[in-house]
Amino acid sequence: MSDDSHARFCRFQTPDPSIPPREQSPMLPQELAWARERAFMHRFSWFVVLLPPLSIGLVLPGLAYLTILGLTQKLFAPDLDVDRIVGDSLGWLALVTVLFVAGWALSNYLRDSRDPTKRYWQSLPDQGLVELERHTLVSGISLWANDFDPDCNSLTLWKNDKLVSVQSSGVSQWILAMTAAGHWLVLKDEFPGDFCYGREGRMPEKDKQMQPRQQLAIAFAPGTQLELGQRFEGAPVPLVETPYWMSADEIKRLTEAAHHWIFFPPDRYAVVNAQDARWVQRLVERAQASVGPQHE
């Protein structure tokens, strides 16, 4: 991960003062499990603190010293007795190395122990609160994607009151829902199973497919746009079910428009911006055309 990508990743998971206050609610068990999962990811680790100083810091001072002596001998003093100087310098070189390693470790400790993102996530499960953003869904259309990633082939699901890791099939169902506010809202559900390469995968059974209801409350970690769960209530949303499998380019574009991961205000989770709405509408029209003419 590049420095810029890492900075964006950390910023996305840190409370943002530009996000306005939202309705608060006690965490449901699944949301609490996800909060604990995130907290574990952001835990303080002595391994992370000590590994760089002990693995690299022990050799850096000596390596730098030898490099300087070698350059000095080559450029300015050909008769310089490097071996004698090194032998006479072992005591203070060891002291410098110890101080260097200790300083590096202390710097890492202060950085991680005071890191606002780590402190936020460590306290969140005990607070037990999420913020809710509510949407009323008017209608929707269901599309499909087969986007198996061999480098990320596992999927975390809520089963038997706990989070479990299973193999991902690469198949996902995407629902493009129109809200009462006139926005496109993008919902996604991924499915476990055997994977296959190609544009089309195997649809899951009907009872395992996503069936959203009209009232949706998206649960966020307070002060962030990191989703911890979705709460549905009310009647089922009128849904056009299509056999349309998106291309790789369509998946990439819809993923960007959906704002599900690493995005910042004024973008909102799952809400399609005005500049992407026309493209989403054309995608909906292509998906509807795959169903064929509708007869009343």
PDB file of C-alpha atoms in Angstrom:
ATOM      1  CA  MET A   1       0.000   0.000   0.000  1.00  0.00           C
ATOM      2  CA  SER A   2       1.492   3.364  -1.006  1.00  0.00           C
ATOM      3  CA  ASP A   3       1.878   6.168   1.523  1.00  0.00           C
ATOM      4  CA  ASP A   4      -1.019   8.035  -0.064  1.00  0.00           C
ATOM      5  CA  SER A   5      -3.268   4.956  -0.028  1.00  0.00           C
ATOM      6  CA  HIS A   6      -2.350   4.235   3.593  1.00  0.00           C
ATOM      7  CA  ALA A   7      -3.102   7.832   4.578  1.00  0.00           C
ATOM      8  CA  ARG A   8      -6.515   7.653   2.873  1.00  0.00           C
ATOM      9  CA  PHE A   9      -7.225   4.306   4.542  1.00  0.00           C
ATOM     10  CA  CYS A  10      -6.476   5.736   7.990  1.00  0.00           C
ATOM     11  CA  ARG A  11      -8.403   8.943   7.311  1.00  0.00           C
ATOM     12  CA  PHE A  12     -11.480   6.967   6.234  1.00  0.00           C
ATOM     13  CA  GLN A  13     -11.478   5.065   9.526  1.00  0.00           C
ATOM     14  CA  THR A  14     -10.965   8.162  11.688  1.00  0.00           C
ATOM     15  CA  PRO A  15     -13.872  10.391  12.835  1.00  0.00           C
ATOM     16  CA  ASP A  16     -14.329  13.331  10.486  1.00  0.00           C
ATOM     17  CA  PRO A  17     -15.633  16.622  11.987  1.00  0.00           C
ATOM     18  CA  SER A  18     -17.149  17.562   8.616  1.00  0.00           C
ATOM     19  CA  ILE A  19     -19.697  14.714   8.953  1.00  0.00           C
ATOM     20  CA  PRO A  20     -22.803  16.171  10.625  1.00  0.00           C
ATOM     21  CA  PRO A  21     -24.257  14.525  13.759  1.00  0.00           C
ATOM     22  CA  ARG A  22     -26.688  11.685  13.069  1.00  0.00           C
ATOM     23  CA  GLU A  23     -29.276   9.721  15.009  1.00  0.00           C
ATOM     24  CA  GLN A  24     -27.637   7.431  17.564  1.00  0.00           C
ATOM     25  CA  SER A  25     -28.775   3.919  18.421  1.00  0.00           C
ATOM     26  CA  PRO A  26     -27.471   0.988  20.508  1.00  0.00           C
ATOM     27  CA  MET A  27     -25.470  -1.518  18.481  1.00  0.00           C
ATOM     28  CA  LEU A  28     -27.108  -4.706  17.336  1.00  0.00           C
ATOM     29  CA  PRO A  29     -25.083  -7.900  17.937  1.00  0.00           C
ATOM     30  CA  GLN A  30     -23.838  -8.030  14.337  1.00  0.00           C
ATOM     31  CA  GLU A  31     -22.779  -4.373  14.428  1.00  0.00           C
ATOM     32  CA  LEU A  32     -20.955  -4.940  17.720  1.00  0.00           C
ATOM     33  CA  ALA A  33     -19.140  -7.916  16.191  1.00  0.00           C
ATOM     34  CA  TRP A  34     -17.976  -5.777  13.277  1.00  0.00           C
ATOM     35  CA  ALA A  35     -16.881  -3.012  15.663  1.00  0.00           C
ATOM     36  CA  ARG A  36     -14.776  -5.541  17.581  1.00  0.00           C
ATOM     37  CA  GLU A  37     -13.325  -6.818  14.306  1.00  0.00           C
ATOM     38  CA  ARG A  38     -12.242  -3.277  13.397  1.00  0.00           C
ATOM     39  CA  ALA A  39     -10.931  -2.686  16.905  1.00  0.00           C
ATOM     40  CA  PHE A  40      -8.775  -5.801  16.619  1.00  0.00           C
ATOM     41  CA  MET A  41      -7.349  -4.469  13.351  1.00  0.00           C
ATOM     42  CA  HIS A  42      -6.426  -1.191  15.070  1.00  0.00           C
ATOM     43  CA  ARG A  43      -5.138  -2.711  18.320  1.00  0.00           C
ATOM     44  CA  PHE A  44      -1.857  -1.588  19.881  1.00  0.00           C
ATOM     45  CA  SER A  45       0.840  -4.148  19.055  1.00  0.00           C
ATOM     46  CA  TRP A  46       4.289  -4.420  20.638  1.00  0.00           C
ATOM     47  CA  PHE A  47       5.278  -6.532  17.654  1.00  0.00           C
ATOM     48  CA  VAL A  48       4.629  -3.598  15.310  1.00  0.00           C
ATOM     49  CA  VAL A  49       6.388  -1.212  17.695  1.00  0.00           C
ATOM     50  CA  LEU A  50       9.553  -3.291  18.141  1.00  0.00           C
ATOM     51  CA  LEU A  51       9.971  -5.160  14.858  1.00  0.00           C
ATOM     52  CA  PRO A  52      11.463  -2.341  12.709  1.00  0.00           C
ATOM     53  CA  PRO A  53      13.956  -1.140  15.358  1.00  0.00           C
ATOM     54  CA  LEU A  54      15.112  -4.657  16.232  1.00  0.00           C
ATOM     55  CA  SER A  55      15.288  -5.978  12.678  1.00  0.00           C
ATOM     56  CA  ILE A  56      16.721  -2.917  10.926  1.00  0.00           C
ATOM     57  CA  GLY A  57      17.894  -0.587  13.660  1.00  0.00           C
ATOM     58  CA  LEU A  58      20.536  -3.014  14.918  1.00  0.00           C
ATOM     59  CA  VAL A  59      22.454  -2.854  11.632  1.00  0.00           C
ATOM     60  CA  LEU A  60      21.802   0.686  10.376  1.00  0.00           C
ATOM     61  CA  PRO A  61      24.308   2.610  12.563  1.00  0.00           C
ATOM     62  CA  GLY A  62      27.126   0.156  11.834  1.00  0.00           C
ATOM     63  CA  LEU A  63      26.311   0.088   8.143  1.00  0.00           C
ATOM     64  CA  ALA A  64      26.237   3.879   7.960  1.00  0.00           C
ATOM     65  CA  TYR A  65      29.539   4.103   9.851  1.00  0.00           C
ATOM     66  CA  LEU A  66      31.287   1.625   7.547  1.00  0.00           C
ATOM     67  CA  THR A  67      29.916   3.405   4.485  1.00  0.00           C
ATOM     68  CA  ILE A  68      31.260   6.757   5.675  1.00  0.00           C
ATOM     69  CA  LEU A  69      34.686   5.265   6.446  1.00  0.00           C
ATOM     70  CA  GLY A  70      34.818   3.543   3.055  1.00  0.00           C
ATOM     71  CA  LEU A  71      33.944   6.731   1.175  1.00  0.00           C
ATOM     72  CA  THR A  72      36.451   8.727   3.221  1.00  0.00           C
ATOM     73  CA  GLN A  73      39.213   6.232   2.411  1.00  0.00           C
ATOM     74  CA  LYS A  74      38.345   6.159  -1.280  1.00  0.00           C
ATOM     75  CA  LEU A  75      37.932   9.895  -1.824  1.00  0.00           C
ATOM     76  CA  PHE A  76      40.173  11.641   0.698  1.00  0.00           C
ATOM     77  CA  ALA A  77      42.537   9.318   2.610  1.00  0.00           C
ATOM     78  CA  PRO A  78      43.737   6.220   0.733  1.00  0.00           C
ATOM     79  CA  ASP A  79      46.051   5.305   3.628  1.00  0.00           C
ATOM     80  CA  LEU A  80      43.255   5.313   6.204  1.00  0.00           C
ATOM     81  CA  ASP A  81      43.349   2.151   8.353  1.00  0.00           C
ATOM     82  CA  VAL A  82      39.660   1.263   8.384  1.00  0.00           C
ATOM     83  CA  ASP A  83      40.124  -2.011  10.275  1.00  0.00           C
ATOM     84  CA  ARG A  84      41.948  -0.324  13.140  1.00  0.00           C
ATOM     85  CA  ILE A  85      39.379   2.465  13.377  1.00  0.00           C
ATOM     86  CA  VAL A  86      36.498  -0.006  13.446  1.00  0.00           C
ATOM     87  CA  GLY A  87      38.202  -2.071  16.135  1.00  0.00           C
ATOM     88  CA  ASP A  88      38.803   1.011  18.282  1.00  0.00           C
ATOM     89  CA  SER A  89      35.190   2.187  17.782  1.00  0.00           C
ATOM     90  CA  LEU A  90      33.270  -0.937  18.753  1.00  0.00           C
ATOM     91  CA  GLY A  91      32.404   0.311  22.240  1.00  0.00           C
ATOM     92  CA  TRP A  92      30.844   3.616  21.311  1.00  0.00           C
ATOM     93  CA  LEU A  93      29.336   2.123  18.122  1.00  0.00           C
ATOM     94  CA  ALA A  94      27.485  -0.394  20.307  1.00  0.00           C
ATOM     95  CA  LEU A  95      26.281   2.461  22.537  1.00  0.00           C
ATOM     96  CA  VAL A  96      25.078   4.468  19.537  1.00  0.00           C
ATOM     97  CA  THR A  97      23.260   1.401  18.215  1.00  0.00           C
ATOM     98  CA  VAL A  98      21.483   0.813  21.538  1.00  0.00           C
ATOM     99  CA  LEU A  99      20.438   4.471  21.755  1.00  0.00           C
ATOM    100  CA  PHE A 100      19.281   4.449  18.136  1.00  0.00           C
ATOM    101  CA  VAL A 101      17.157   1.316  18.621  1.00  0.00           C
ATOM    102  CA  ALA A 102      15.714   2.598  21.907  1.00  0.00           C
ATOM    103  CA  GLY A 103      14.861   5.973  20.387  1.00  0.00           C
ATOM    104  CA  TRP A 104      13.190   4.379  17.383  1.00  0.00           C
ATOM    105  CA  ALA A 105      11.180   2.016  19.581  1.00  0.00           C
ATOM    106  CA  LEU A 106      10.128   4.878  21.863  1.00  0.00           C
ATOM    107  CA  SER A 107       9.054   6.945  18.867  1.00  0.00           C
ATOM    108  CA  ASN A 108       6.947   4.047  17.566  1.00  0.00           C
ATOM    109  CA  TYR A 109       5.428   3.507  21.017  1.00  0.00           C
ATOM    110  CA  LEU A 110       4.422   7.154  21.385  1.00  0.00           C
ATOM    111  CA  ARG A 111       3.041   7.210  17.841  1.00  0.00           C
ATOM    112  CA  ASP A 112       0.866   4.112  18.257  1.00  0.00           C
ATOM    113  CA  SER A 113      -0.219   4.653  21.863  1.00  0.00           C
ATOM    114  CA  ARG A 114      -1.452   8.161  21.013  1.00  0.00           C
ATOM    115  CA  ASP A 115      -2.807   7.367  17.559  1.00  0.00           C
ATOM    116  CA  PRO A 116      -6.356   8.837  17.424  1.00  0.00           C
ATOM    117  CA  THR A 117      -7.635   6.124  15.089  1.00  0.00           C
ATOM    118  CA  LYS A 118      -6.427   3.301  17.340  1.00  0.00           C
ATOM    119  CA  ARG A 119      -7.797   4.967  20.473  1.00  0.00           C
ATOM    120  CA  TYR A 120     -11.149   5.570  18.782  1.00  0.00           C
ATOM    121  CA  TRP A 121     -11.619   1.944  17.699  1.00  0.00           C
ATOM    122  CA  GLN A 122     -10.430   0.519  21.014  1.00  0.00           C
ATOM    123  CA  SER A 123     -13.135   2.487  22.856  1.00  0.00           C
ATOM    124  CA  LEU A 124     -15.960   2.014  20.336  1.00  0.00           C
ATOM    125  CA  PRO A 125     -17.149  -1.515  21.289  1.00  0.00           C
ATOM    126  CA  ASP A 126     -17.484  -0.472  24.950  1.00  0.00           C
ATOM    127  CA  GLN A 127     -19.515   2.595  23.990  1.00  0.00           C
ATOM    128  CA  GLY A 128     -21.907   0.347  22.064  1.00  0.00           C
ATOM    129  CA  LEU A 129     -23.422   3.050  19.855  1.00  0.00           C
ATOM    130  CA  VAL A 130     -23.813   3.521  16.103  1.00  0.00           C
ATOM    131  CA  GLU A 131     -25.102   6.413  14.034  1.00  0.00           C
ATOM    132  CA  LEU A 132     -27.997   5.808  11.655  1.00  0.00           C
ATOM    133  CA  GLU A 133     -28.647   7.303   8.231  1.00  0.00           C
ATOM    134  CA  ARG A 134     -32.157   6.544   7.014  1.00  0.00           C
ATOM    135  CA  HIS A 135     -33.421   6.064   3.453  1.00  0.00           C
ATOM    136  CA  THR A 136     -36.846   5.233   2.046  1.00  0.00           C
ATOM    137  CA  LEU A 137     -36.552   2.928  -0.969  1.00  0.00           C
ATOM    138  CA  VAL A 138     -39.244   3.311  -3.629  1.00  0.00           C
ATOM    139  CA  SER A 139     -38.175   0.773  -6.255  1.00  0.00           C
ATOM    140  CA  GLY A 140     -35.148  -1.214  -7.312  1.00  0.00           C
ATOM    141  CA  ILE A 141     -33.498  -3.371  -9.932  1.00  0.00           C
ATOM    142  CA  SER A 142     -31.210  -6.345  -9.331  1.00  0.00           C
ATOM    143  CA  LEU A 143     -27.969  -6.905 -11.293  1.00  0.00           C
ATOM    144  CA  TRP A 144     -25.167  -9.427 -10.966  1.00  0.00           C
ATOM    145  CA  ALA A 145     -21.374  -9.442 -11.024  1.00  0.00           C
ATOM    146  CA  ASN A 146     -18.698 -12.132 -11.079  1.00  0.00           C
ATOM    147  CA  ASP A 147     -15.493 -10.518  -9.890  1.00  0.00           C
ATOM    148  CA  PHE A 148     -13.327 -13.172  -8.252  1.00  0.00           C
ATOM    149  CA  ASP A 149     -10.059 -11.879  -6.805  1.00  0.00           C
ATOM    150  CA  PRO A 150      -7.495 -14.661  -6.157  1.00  0.00           C
ATOM    151  CA  ASP A 151      -5.608 -12.312  -3.806  1.00  0.00           C
ATOM    152  CA  CYS A 152      -8.709 -11.719  -1.676  1.00  0.00           C
ATOM    153  CA  ASN A 153     -10.799 -14.868  -1.903  1.00  0.00           C
ATOM    154  CA  SER A 154     -12.404 -14.980   1.534  1.00  0.00           C
ATOM    155  CA  LEU A 155     -15.675 -13.511   2.731  1.00  0.00           C
ATOM    156  CA  THR A 156     -16.805 -12.668   6.262  1.00  0.00           C
ATOM    157  CA  LEU A 157     -20.439 -13.521   7.011  1.00  0.00           C
ATOM    158  CA  TRP A 158     -22.720 -13.333  10.042  1.00  0.00           C
ATOM    159  CA  LYS A 159     -23.751 -16.902  10.842  1.00  0.00           C
ATOM    160  CA  ASN A 160     -25.009 -18.451  14.069  1.00  0.00           C
ATOM    161  CA  ASP A 161     -24.592 -15.165  15.937  1.00  0.00           C
ATOM    162  CA  LYS A 162     -20.926 -14.725  15.043  1.00  0.00           C
ATOM    163  CA  LEU A 163     -18.689 -13.604  12.193  1.00  0.00           C
ATOM    164  CA  VAL A 164     -17.189 -16.460  10.202  1.00  0.00           C
ATOM    165  CA  SER A 165     -14.743 -16.473   7.283  1.00  0.00           C
ATOM    166  CA  VAL A 166     -15.724 -18.525   4.228  1.00  0.00           C
ATOM    167  CA  GLN A 167     -14.535 -18.867   0.641  1.00  0.00           C
ATOM    168  CA  SER A 168     -15.915 -16.241  -1.715  1.00  0.00           C
ATOM    169  CA  SER A 169     -17.499 -17.321  -4.979  1.00  0.00           C
ATOM    170  CA  GLY A 170     -16.801 -13.922  -6.523  1.00  0.00           C
ATOM    171  CA  VAL A 171     -20.527 -13.602  -7.272  1.00  0.00           C
ATOM    172  CA  SER A 172     -22.291 -10.520  -5.954  1.00  0.00           C
ATOM    173  CA  GLN A 173     -25.793  -9.137  -6.257  1.00  0.00           C
ATOM    174  CA  TRP A 174     -26.145  -5.405  -6.787  1.00  0.00           C
ATOM    175  CA  ILE A 175     -29.425  -3.613  -6.193  1.00  0.00           C
ATOM    176  CA  LEU A 176     -29.847  -0.142  -7.611  1.00  0.00           C
ATOM    177  CA  ALA A 177     -32.677   1.398  -5.605  1.00  0.00           C
ATOM    178  CA  MET A 178     -34.422   4.700  -6.170  1.00  0.00           C
ATOM    179  CA  THR A 179     -35.032   6.569  -2.914  1.00  0.00           C
ATOM    180  CA  ALA A 180     -37.889   8.867  -1.965  1.00  0.00           C
ATOM    181  CA  ALA A 181     -35.366  11.723  -2.134  1.00  0.00           C
ATOM    182  CA  GLY A 182     -34.742  10.959  -5.829  1.00  0.00           C
ATOM    183  CA  HIS A 183     -31.254   9.450  -5.461  1.00  0.00           C
ATOM    184  CA  TRP A 184     -29.892   6.160  -6.688  1.00  0.00           C
ATOM    185  CA  LEU A 185     -28.775   4.014  -3.765  1.00  0.00           C
ATOM    186  CA  VAL A 186     -26.415   1.082  -4.413  1.00  0.00           C
ATOM    187  CA  LEU A 187     -26.602  -2.054  -2.248  1.00  0.00           C
ATOM    188  CA  LYS A 188     -24.311  -5.035  -2.625  1.00  0.00           C
ATOM    189  CA  ASP A 189     -24.311  -8.568  -1.255  1.00  0.00           C
ATOM    190  CA  GLU A 190     -21.562 -11.143  -1.814  1.00  0.00           C
ATOM    191  CA  PHE A 191     -22.025 -14.908  -1.770  1.00  0.00           C
ATOM    192  CA  PRO A 192     -19.857 -17.826  -0.644  1.00  0.00           C
ATOM    193  CA  GLY A 193     -19.159 -20.886  -2.755  1.00  0.00           C
ATOM    194  CA  ASP A 194     -16.964 -22.196  -5.539  1.00  0.00           C
ATOM    195  CA  PHE A 195     -15.583 -19.621  -7.926  1.00  0.00           C
ATOM    196  CA  CYS A 196     -15.378 -19.578 -11.685  1.00  0.00           C
ATOM    197  CA  TYR A 197     -13.680 -17.240 -14.115  1.00  0.00           C
ATOM    198  CA  GLY A 198     -15.667 -15.401 -16.733  1.00  0.00           C
ATOM    199  CA  ARG A 199     -18.275 -12.681 -16.892  1.00  0.00           C
ATOM    200  CA  GLU A 200     -21.148 -14.869 -15.705  1.00  0.00           C
ATOM    201  CA  GLY A 201     -21.198 -16.880 -12.506  1.00  0.00           C
ATOM    202  CA  ARG A 202     -23.820 -18.969 -10.778  1.00  0.00           C
ATOM    203  CA  MET A 203     -26.715 -17.154  -9.139  1.00  0.00           C
ATOM    204  CA  PRO A 204     -27.557 -18.276  -5.598  1.00  0.00           C
ATOM    205  CA  GLU A 205     -30.935 -19.753  -4.811  1.00  0.00           C
ATOM    206  CA  LYS A 206     -33.839 -17.339  -4.620  1.00  0.00           C
ATOM    207  CA  ASP A 207     -34.201 -17.509  -0.834  1.00  0.00           C
ATOM    208  CA  LYS A 208     -30.533 -16.525  -0.404  1.00  0.00           C
ATOM    209  CA  GLN A 209     -30.747 -13.454  -2.611  1.00  0.00           C
ATOM    210  CA  MET A 210     -31.071  -9.956  -1.211  1.00  0.00           C
ATOM    211  CA  GLN A 211     -34.680  -8.829  -0.732  1.00  0.00           C
ATOM    212  CA  PRO A 212     -34.540  -5.253   0.590  1.00  0.00           C
ATOM    213  CA  ARG A 213     -37.414  -3.578   2.391  1.00  0.00           C
ATOM    214  CA  GLN A 214     -38.639  -0.035   2.001  1.00  0.00           C
ATOM    215  CA  GLN A 215     -37.182   1.478   5.172  1.00  0.00           C
ATOM    216  CA  LEU A 216     -33.401   1.254   5.387  1.00  0.00           C
ATOM    217  CA  ALA A 217     -31.223   2.530   8.229  1.00  0.00           C
ATOM    218  CA  ILE A 218     -27.494   2.263   7.558  1.00  0.00           C
ATOM    219  CA  ALA A 219     -25.462   1.929  10.767  1.00  0.00           C
ATOM    220  CA  PHE A 220     -22.119   3.746  10.857  1.00  0.00           C
ATOM    221  CA  ALA A 221     -19.277   3.932  13.318  1.00  0.00           C
ATOM    222  CA  PRO A 222     -19.961   7.337  14.943  1.00  0.00           C
ATOM    223  CA  GLY A 223     -18.333  10.258  13.175  1.00  0.00           C
ATOM    224  CA  THR A 224     -17.300   8.153  10.179  1.00  0.00           C
ATOM    225  CA  GLN A 225     -18.795   6.785   6.971  1.00  0.00           C
ATOM    226  CA  LEU A 226     -17.621   3.258   7.734  1.00  0.00           C
ATOM    227  CA  GLU A 227     -20.685   1.014   7.594  1.00  0.00           C
ATOM    228  CA  LEU A 228     -21.198  -1.552  10.363  1.00  0.00           C
ATOM    229  CA  GLY A 229     -24.617  -2.860   9.339  1.00  0.00           C
ATOM    230  CA  GLN A 230     -27.915  -2.328   7.524  1.00  0.00           C
ATOM    231  CA  ARG A 231     -31.348  -2.417   9.165  1.00  0.00           C
ATOM    232  CA  PHE A 232     -34.397  -3.043   6.977  1.00  0.00           C
ATOM    233  CA  GLU A 233     -38.030  -2.556   7.958  1.00  0.00           C
ATOM    234  CA  GLY A 234     -41.400  -2.297   6.237  1.00  0.00           C
ATOM    235  CA  ALA A 235     -42.795  -3.842   3.082  1.00  0.00           C
ATOM    236  CA  PRO A 236     -40.557  -5.416   0.421  1.00  0.00           C
ATOM    237  CA  VAL A 237     -39.275  -3.003  -2.221  1.00  0.00           C
ATOM    238  CA  PRO A 238     -40.816  -3.513  -5.698  1.00  0.00           C
ATOM    239  CA  LEU A 239     -37.849  -5.139  -7.415  1.00  0.00           C
ATOM    240  CA  VAL A 240     -37.095  -5.849 -11.075  1.00  0.00           C
ATOM    241  CA  GLU A 241     -34.996  -9.016 -11.107  1.00  0.00           C
ATOM    242  CA  THR A 242     -32.715  -9.290 -14.121  1.00  0.00           C
ATOM    243  CA  PRO A 243     -30.236 -11.895 -15.375  1.00  0.00           C
ATOM    244  CA  TYR A 244     -27.825  -9.099 -16.293  1.00  0.00           C
ATOM    245  CA  TRP A 245     -24.153  -9.800 -15.546  1.00  0.00           C
ATOM    246  CA  MET A 246     -22.028  -6.666 -15.534  1.00  0.00           C
ATOM    247  CA  SER A 247     -18.755  -6.408 -17.443  1.00  0.00           C
ATOM    248  CA  ALA A 248     -15.462  -5.724 -15.662  1.00  0.00           C
ATOM    249  CA  ASP A 249     -15.611  -2.055 -16.696  1.00  0.00           C
ATOM    250  CA  GLU A 250     -19.186  -1.734 -15.434  1.00  0.00           C
ATOM    251  CA  ILE A 251     -18.253  -3.319 -12.101  1.00  0.00           C
ATOM    252  CA  LYS A 252     -15.327  -0.919 -11.694  1.00  0.00           C
ATOM    253  CA  ARG A 253     -17.421   2.140 -12.560  1.00  0.00           C
ATOM    254  CA  LEU A 254     -20.334   1.134 -10.324  1.00  0.00           C
ATOM    255  CA  THR A 255     -17.967   0.375  -7.443  1.00  0.00           C
ATOM    256  CA  GLU A 256     -16.575   3.900  -7.716  1.00  0.00           C
ATOM    257  CA  ALA A 257     -20.046   5.450  -7.944  1.00  0.00           C
ATOM    258  CA  ALA A 258     -21.398   3.450  -4.995  1.00  0.00           C
ATOM    259  CA  HIS A 259     -19.019   4.937  -2.379  1.00  0.00           C
ATOM    260  CA  HIS A 260     -18.819   1.805  -0.266  1.00  0.00           C
ATOM    261  CA  TRP A 261     -15.135   2.080   0.719  1.00  0.00           C
ATOM    262  CA  ILE A 262     -12.591   4.892   1.231  1.00  0.00           C
ATOM    263  CA  PHE A 263     -14.498   8.020   0.226  1.00  0.00           C
ATOM    264  CA  PHE A 264     -14.897  11.404   1.868  1.00  0.00           C
ATOM    265  CA  PRO A 265     -17.493  14.183   2.255  1.00  0.00           C
ATOM    266  CA  PRO A 266     -19.469  15.434   0.466  1.00  0.00           C
ATOM    267  CA  ASP A 267     -19.817  11.864  -0.904  1.00  0.00           C
ATOM    268  CA  ARG A 268     -22.220   9.678   1.080  1.00  0.00           C
ATOM    269  CA  TYR A 269     -22.234   5.937   1.598  1.00  0.00           C
ATOM    270  CA  ALA A 270     -24.081   4.089  -1.214  1.00  0.00           C
ATOM    271  CA  VAL A 271     -25.567   7.318  -2.627  1.00  0.00           C
ATOM    272  CA  VAL A 272     -24.804   7.986  -6.300  1.00  0.00           C
ATOM    273  CA  ASN A 273     -23.687  11.545  -7.051  1.00  0.00           C
ATOM    274  CA  ALA A 274     -25.357  13.660  -9.705  1.00  0.00           C
ATOM    275  CA  GLN A 275     -22.376  13.321 -12.067  1.00  0.00           C
ATOM    276  CA  ASP A 276     -22.716   9.504 -12.025  1.00  0.00           C
ATOM    277  CA  ALA A 277     -26.513   9.343 -12.093  1.00  0.00           C
ATOM    278  CA  ARG A 278     -26.785   9.386 -15.902  1.00  0.00           C
ATOM    279  CA  TRP A 279     -24.346   6.510 -16.270  1.00  0.00           C
ATOM    280  CA  VAL A 280     -26.233   4.517 -13.624  1.00  0.00           C
ATOM    281  CA  GLN A 281     -29.486   5.199 -15.475  1.00  0.00           C
ATOM    282  CA  ARG A 282     -27.981   3.828 -18.693  1.00  0.00           C
ATOM    283  CA  LEU A 283     -26.795   0.742 -16.795  1.00  0.00           C
ATOM    284  CA  VAL A 284     -30.320   0.256 -15.465  1.00  0.00           C
ATOM    285  CA  GLU A 285     -31.711   0.503 -18.991  1.00  0.00           C
ATOM    286  CA  ARG A 286     -29.269  -2.147 -20.237  1.00  0.00           C
ATOM    287  CA  ALA A 287     -30.245  -4.420 -17.369  1.00  0.00           C
ATOM    288  CA  GLN A 288     -33.955  -3.907 -18.047  1.00  0.00           C
ATOM    289  CA  ALA A 289     -33.418  -4.728 -21.714  1.00  0.00           C
ATOM    290  CA  SER A 290     -31.951  -8.104 -20.694  1.00  0.00           C
ATOM    291  CA  VAL A 291     -35.299  -9.070 -19.174  1.00  0.00           C
ATOM    292  CA  GLY A 292     -37.195  -8.547 -22.404  1.00  0.00           C
ATOM    293  CA  PRO A 293     -40.583  -6.894 -22.919  1.00  0.00           C
ATOM    294  CA  GLN A 294     -42.820  -6.789 -19.877  1.00  0.00           C
ATOM    295  CA  HIS A 295     -46.419  -7.948 -20.284  1.00  0.00           C
ATOM    296  CA  GLU A 296     -49.177  -6.879 -17.949  1.00  0.00           C
TER     297      GLU A 296
END
